[in-house]
Every structure is written in C-alpha cells, then in structure tokens.
CSV table of N, CA and C in Angstrom, one decimal:
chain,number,residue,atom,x,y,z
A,1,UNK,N,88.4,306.3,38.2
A,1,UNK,CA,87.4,305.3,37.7
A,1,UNK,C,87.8,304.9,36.3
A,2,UNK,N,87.8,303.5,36.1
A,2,UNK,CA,87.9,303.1,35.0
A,2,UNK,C,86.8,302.5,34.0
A,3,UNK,N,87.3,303.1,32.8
A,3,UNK,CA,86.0,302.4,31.8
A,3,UNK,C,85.7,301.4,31.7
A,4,UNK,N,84.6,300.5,30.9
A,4,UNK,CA,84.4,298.9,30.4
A,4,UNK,C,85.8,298.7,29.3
A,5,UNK,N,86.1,300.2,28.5
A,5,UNK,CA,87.0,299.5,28.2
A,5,UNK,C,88.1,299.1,28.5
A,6,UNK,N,89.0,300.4,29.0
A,6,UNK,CA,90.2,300.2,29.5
A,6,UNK,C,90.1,299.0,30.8
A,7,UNK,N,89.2,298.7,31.0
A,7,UNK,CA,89.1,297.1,31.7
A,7,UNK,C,89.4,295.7,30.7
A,8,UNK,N,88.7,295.9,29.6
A,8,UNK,CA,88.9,294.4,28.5
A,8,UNK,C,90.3,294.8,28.2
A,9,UNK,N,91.2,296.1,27.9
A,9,UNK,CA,92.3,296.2,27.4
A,9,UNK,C,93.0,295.5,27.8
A,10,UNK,N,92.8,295.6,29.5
A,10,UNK,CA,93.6,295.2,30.4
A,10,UNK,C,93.0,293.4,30.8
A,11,UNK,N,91.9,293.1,30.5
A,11,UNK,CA,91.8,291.3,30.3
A,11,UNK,C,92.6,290.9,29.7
A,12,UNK,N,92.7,291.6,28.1
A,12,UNK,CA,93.4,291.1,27.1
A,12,UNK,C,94.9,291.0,27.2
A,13,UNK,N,95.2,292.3,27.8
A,13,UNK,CA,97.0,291.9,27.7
A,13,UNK,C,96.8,291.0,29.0
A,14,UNK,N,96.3,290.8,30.2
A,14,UNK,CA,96.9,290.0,30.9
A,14,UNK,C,96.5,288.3,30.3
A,15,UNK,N,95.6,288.5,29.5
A,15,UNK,CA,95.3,286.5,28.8
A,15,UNK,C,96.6,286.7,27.8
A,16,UNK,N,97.3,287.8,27.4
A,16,UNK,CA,97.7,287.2,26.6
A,16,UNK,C,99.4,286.9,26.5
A,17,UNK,N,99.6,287.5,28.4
A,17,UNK,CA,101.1,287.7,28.9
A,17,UNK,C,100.1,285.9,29.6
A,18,UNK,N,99.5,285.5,29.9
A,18,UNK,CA,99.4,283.9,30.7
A,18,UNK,C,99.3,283.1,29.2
A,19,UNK,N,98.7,283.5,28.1
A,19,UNK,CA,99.3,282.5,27.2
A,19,UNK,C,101.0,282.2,26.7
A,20,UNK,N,101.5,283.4,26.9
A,20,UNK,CA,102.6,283.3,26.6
A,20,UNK,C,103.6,282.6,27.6
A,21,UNK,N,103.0,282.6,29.0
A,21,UNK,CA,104.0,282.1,30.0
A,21,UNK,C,103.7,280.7,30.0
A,22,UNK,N,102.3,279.9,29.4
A,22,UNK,CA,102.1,278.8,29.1
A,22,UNK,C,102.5,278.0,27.9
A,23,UNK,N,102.7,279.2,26.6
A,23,UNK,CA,104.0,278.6,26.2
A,23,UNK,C,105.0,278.3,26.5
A,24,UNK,N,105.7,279.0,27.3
A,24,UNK,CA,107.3,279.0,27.6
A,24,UNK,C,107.6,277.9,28.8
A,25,UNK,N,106.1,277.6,29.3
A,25,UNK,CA,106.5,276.5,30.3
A,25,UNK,C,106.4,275.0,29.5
A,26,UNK,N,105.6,275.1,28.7
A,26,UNK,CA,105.3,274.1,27.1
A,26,UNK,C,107.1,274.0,26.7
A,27,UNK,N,107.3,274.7,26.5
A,27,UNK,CA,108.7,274.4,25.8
A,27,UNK,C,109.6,273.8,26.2
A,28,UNK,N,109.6,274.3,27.6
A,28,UNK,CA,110.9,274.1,28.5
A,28,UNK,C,110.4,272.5,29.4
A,29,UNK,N,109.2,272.2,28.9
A,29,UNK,CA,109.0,270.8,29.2
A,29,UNK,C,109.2,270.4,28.3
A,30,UNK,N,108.8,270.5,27.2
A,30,UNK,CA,108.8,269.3,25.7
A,30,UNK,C,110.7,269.4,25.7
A,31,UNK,N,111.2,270.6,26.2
A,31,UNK,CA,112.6,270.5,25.8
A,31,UNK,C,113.5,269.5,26.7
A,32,UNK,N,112.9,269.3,27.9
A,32,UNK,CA,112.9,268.2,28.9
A,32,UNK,C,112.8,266.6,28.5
A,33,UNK,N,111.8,266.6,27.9
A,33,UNK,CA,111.4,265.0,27.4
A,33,UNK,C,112.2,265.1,26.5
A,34,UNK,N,112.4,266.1,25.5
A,34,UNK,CA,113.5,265.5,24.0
A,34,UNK,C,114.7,265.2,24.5
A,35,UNK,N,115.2,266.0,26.0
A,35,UNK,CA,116.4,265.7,26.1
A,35,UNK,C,116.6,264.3,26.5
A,36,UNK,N,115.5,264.1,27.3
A,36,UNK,CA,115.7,262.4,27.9
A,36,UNK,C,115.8,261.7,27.3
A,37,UNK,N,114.6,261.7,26.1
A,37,UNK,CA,114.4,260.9,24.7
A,37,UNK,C,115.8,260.7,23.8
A,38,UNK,N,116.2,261.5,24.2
A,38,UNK,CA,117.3,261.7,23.6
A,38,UNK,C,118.6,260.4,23.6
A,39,UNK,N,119.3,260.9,25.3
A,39,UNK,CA,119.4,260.5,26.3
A,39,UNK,C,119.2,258.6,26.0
A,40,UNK,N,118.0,258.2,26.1
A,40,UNK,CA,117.5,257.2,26.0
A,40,UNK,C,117.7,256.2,24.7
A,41,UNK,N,117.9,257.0,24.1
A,41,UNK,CA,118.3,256.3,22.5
A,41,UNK,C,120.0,256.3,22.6
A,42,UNK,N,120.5,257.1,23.1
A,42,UNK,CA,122.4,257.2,23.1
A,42,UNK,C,122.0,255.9,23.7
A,43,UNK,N,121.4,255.2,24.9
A,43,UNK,CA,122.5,254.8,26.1
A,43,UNK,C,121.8,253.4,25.2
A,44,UNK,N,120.7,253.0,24.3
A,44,UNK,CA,120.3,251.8,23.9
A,44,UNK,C,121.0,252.3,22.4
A,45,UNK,N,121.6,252.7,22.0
A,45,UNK,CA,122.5,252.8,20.8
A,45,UNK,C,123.9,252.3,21.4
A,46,UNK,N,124.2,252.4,22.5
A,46,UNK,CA,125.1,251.3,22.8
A,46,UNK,C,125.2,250.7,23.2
A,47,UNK,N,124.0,250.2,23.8
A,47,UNK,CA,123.9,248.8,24.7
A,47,UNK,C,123.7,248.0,23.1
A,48,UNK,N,123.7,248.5,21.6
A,48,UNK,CA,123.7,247.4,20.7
A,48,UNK,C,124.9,247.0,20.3
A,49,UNK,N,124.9,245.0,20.0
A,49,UNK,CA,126.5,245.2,19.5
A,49,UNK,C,127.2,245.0,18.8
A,50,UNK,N,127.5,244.8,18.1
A,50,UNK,CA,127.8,244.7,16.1
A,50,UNK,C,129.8,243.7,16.3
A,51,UNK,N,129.6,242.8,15.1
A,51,UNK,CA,130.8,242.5,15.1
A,51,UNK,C,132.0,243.4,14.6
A,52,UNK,N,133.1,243.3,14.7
A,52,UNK,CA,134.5,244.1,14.9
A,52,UNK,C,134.6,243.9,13.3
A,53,UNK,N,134.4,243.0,12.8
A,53,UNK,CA,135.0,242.5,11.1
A,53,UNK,C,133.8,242.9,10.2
A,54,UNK,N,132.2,242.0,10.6
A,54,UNK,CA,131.9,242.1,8.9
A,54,UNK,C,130.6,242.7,9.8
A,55,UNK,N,130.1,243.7,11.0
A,55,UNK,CA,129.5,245.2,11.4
A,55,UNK,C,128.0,244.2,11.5
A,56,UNK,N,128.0,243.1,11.4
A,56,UNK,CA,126.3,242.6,11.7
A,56,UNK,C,126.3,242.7,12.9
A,57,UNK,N,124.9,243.0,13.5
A,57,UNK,CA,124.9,242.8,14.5
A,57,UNK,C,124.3,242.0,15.3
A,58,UNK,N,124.8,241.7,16.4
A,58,UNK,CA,125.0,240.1,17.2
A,58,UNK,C,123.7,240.6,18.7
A,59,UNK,N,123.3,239.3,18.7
A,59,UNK,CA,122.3,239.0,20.0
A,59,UNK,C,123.1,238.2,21.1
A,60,UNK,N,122.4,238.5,22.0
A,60,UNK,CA,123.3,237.8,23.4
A,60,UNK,C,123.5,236.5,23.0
A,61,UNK,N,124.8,236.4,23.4
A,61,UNK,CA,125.2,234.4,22.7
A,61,UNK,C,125.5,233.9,21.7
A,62,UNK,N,125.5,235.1,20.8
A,62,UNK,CA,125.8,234.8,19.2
A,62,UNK,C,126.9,235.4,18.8
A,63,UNK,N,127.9,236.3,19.7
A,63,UNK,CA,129.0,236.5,19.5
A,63,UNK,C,130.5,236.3,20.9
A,64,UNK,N,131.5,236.2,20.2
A,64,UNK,CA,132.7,236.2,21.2
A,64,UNK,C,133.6,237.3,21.4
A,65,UNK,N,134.1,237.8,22.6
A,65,UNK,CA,135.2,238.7,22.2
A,65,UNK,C,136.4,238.5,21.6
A,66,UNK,N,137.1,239.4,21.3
A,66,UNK,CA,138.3,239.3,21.1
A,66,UNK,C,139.3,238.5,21.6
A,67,UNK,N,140.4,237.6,21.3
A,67,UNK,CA,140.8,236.7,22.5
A,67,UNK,C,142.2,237.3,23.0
A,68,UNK,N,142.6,238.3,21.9
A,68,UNK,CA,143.9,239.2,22.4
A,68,UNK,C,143.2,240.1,22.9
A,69,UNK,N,142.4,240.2,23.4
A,69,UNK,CA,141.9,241.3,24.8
A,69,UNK,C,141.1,243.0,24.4
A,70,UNK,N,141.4,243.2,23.2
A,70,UNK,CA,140.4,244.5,22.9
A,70,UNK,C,139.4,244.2,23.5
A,71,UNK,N,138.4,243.5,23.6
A,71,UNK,CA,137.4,243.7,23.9
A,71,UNK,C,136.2,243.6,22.3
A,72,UNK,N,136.9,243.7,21.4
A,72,UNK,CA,135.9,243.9,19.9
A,72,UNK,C,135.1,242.5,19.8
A,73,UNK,N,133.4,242.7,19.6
A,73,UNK,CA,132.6,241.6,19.4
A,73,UNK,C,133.2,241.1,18.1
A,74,UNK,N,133.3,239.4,18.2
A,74,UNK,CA,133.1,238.5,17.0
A,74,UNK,C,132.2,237.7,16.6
A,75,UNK,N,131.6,237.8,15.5
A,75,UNK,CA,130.7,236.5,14.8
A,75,UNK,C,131.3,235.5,15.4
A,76,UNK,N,130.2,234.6,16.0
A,76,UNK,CA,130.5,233.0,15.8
A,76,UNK,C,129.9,232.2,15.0
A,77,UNK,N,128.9,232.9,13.9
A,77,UNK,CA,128.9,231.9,12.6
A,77,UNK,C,130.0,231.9,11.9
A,78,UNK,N,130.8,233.1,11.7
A,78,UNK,CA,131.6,233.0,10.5
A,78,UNK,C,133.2,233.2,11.3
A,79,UNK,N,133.7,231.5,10.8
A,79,UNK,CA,135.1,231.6,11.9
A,79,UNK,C,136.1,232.8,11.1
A,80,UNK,N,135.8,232.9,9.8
A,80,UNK,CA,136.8,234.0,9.2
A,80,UNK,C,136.8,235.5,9.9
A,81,UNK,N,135.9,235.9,10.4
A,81,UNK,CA,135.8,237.3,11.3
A,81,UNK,C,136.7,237.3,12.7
A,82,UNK,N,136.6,236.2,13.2
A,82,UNK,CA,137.6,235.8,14.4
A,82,UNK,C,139.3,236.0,13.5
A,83,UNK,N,139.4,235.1,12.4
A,83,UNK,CA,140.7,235.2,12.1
A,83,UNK,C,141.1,236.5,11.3
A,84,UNK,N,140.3,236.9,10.2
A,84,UNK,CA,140.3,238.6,10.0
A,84,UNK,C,140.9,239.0,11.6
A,85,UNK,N,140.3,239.6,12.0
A,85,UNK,CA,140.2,240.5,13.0
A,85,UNK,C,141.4,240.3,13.7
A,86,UNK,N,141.9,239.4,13.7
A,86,UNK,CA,143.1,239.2,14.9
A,86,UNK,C,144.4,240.0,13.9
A,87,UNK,N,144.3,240.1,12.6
A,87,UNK,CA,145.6,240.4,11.9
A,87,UNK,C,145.4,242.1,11.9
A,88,UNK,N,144.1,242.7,12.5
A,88,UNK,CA,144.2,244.0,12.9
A,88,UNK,C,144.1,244.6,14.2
A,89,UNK,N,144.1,244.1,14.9
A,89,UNK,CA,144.0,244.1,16.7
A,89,UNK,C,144.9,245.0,17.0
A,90,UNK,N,144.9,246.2,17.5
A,90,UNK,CA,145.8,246.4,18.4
A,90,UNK,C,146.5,245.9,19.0
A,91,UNK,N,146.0,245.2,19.7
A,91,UNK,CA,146.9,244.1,20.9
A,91,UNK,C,147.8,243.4,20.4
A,92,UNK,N,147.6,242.9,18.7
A,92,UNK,CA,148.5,241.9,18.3
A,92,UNK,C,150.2,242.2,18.0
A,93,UNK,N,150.7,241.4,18.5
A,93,UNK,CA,152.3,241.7,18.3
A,93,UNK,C,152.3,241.9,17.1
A,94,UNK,N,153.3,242.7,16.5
A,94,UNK,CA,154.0,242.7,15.4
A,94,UNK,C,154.9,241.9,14.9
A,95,UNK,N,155.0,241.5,14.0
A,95,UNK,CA,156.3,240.9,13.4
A,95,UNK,C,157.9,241.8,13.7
A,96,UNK,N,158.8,241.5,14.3
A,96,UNK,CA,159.9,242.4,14.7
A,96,UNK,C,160.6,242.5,13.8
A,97,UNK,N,161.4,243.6,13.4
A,97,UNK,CA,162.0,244.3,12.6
A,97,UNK,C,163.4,243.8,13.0
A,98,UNK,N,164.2,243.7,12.4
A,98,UNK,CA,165.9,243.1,12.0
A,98,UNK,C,166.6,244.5,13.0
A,99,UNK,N,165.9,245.9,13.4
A,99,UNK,CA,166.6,246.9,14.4
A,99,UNK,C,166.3,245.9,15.8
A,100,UNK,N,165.0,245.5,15.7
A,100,UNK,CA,164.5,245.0,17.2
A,100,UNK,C,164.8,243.9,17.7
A,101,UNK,N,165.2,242.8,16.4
A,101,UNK,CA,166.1,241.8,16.4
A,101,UNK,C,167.6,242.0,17.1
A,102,UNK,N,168.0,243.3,16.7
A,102,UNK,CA,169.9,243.2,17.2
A,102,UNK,C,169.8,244.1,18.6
A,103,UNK,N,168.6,244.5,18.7
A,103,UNK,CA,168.8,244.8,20.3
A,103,UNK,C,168.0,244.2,21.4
C-alpha cells in the first residue's frame, strides 16, 4: 500500500517527465519551421537579381544579359554597365600574344 504521499511524488515526477517531452517536441518543431524559414529566404535570395557592373538591383524587364553568354544581369539604364562589363567577361577573347601569333 501506498501513501498520499508517495502518490503526489509520483504525479510530480510523471508532470514533470510530460513537460519535458513537450518541450522536446516544441523544439524539434520550432527547429523544423526555422529550417524551412530558412530554406525560404536562400531560394528568394536568389530568385533576386542584381547587375554584373554597378550591383543595383534589377526588376523583371529592366535588365539584359550578358551578350558574350555568361549569363551576368545588365542595367539597361546605364549603357556604360553593358560596356564595363564586357572588358571583364570571362567569355571575352583576349587580345593574342606575339607566342599565339607565330603559332
């Protein structure tokens, strides 16, 4: 037979092993939504798109790509960003060298 008290002893630890497992399910959900949240900001941090030259960033229709083919957004207010930009392009040929010349 058990007492009144070693009965509440035993309320107590069991409320306070179910608060604890109501934490830990608390967490591992909030840790769920932050991840998505997360998640959700990467994939709209690059769906935004900034020009290649002077980094403003451009709305649909207000910029061009690259025309040697990178792919890097350009201003089309400012034609100097189009001409910038092409003198650093990967794609862009180089000027050949006098070795490249004789072979």
């Amino acid at each position: 037979m058990t007492s009144h008290v070693d009965e509440q002893v035993q309320a107590r630890i069991a409320a306070a092993r179910a608060k604890t497992q109501q934490q830990r399910e608390d967490r591992e959900e909030f840790a769920e939504r932050r991840a998505a949240g997360l998640e959700a900001r990467k994939h709209a941090k690059l769906r935004r798109v900034y020009c290649g030259q002077c980094a403003r960033p451009q709305r649909r229709g207000t910029f061009q790509r690259c025309p040697l083919g990178c792919g890097t957004a350009l201003c089309r207010k400012r034609a100097s960003c189009g001409n910038d930009h092409l003198n650093q392009c990967p794609n862009r040929r180089g000027v050949p060298t006098t070795e490249q010349e004789q072979s």
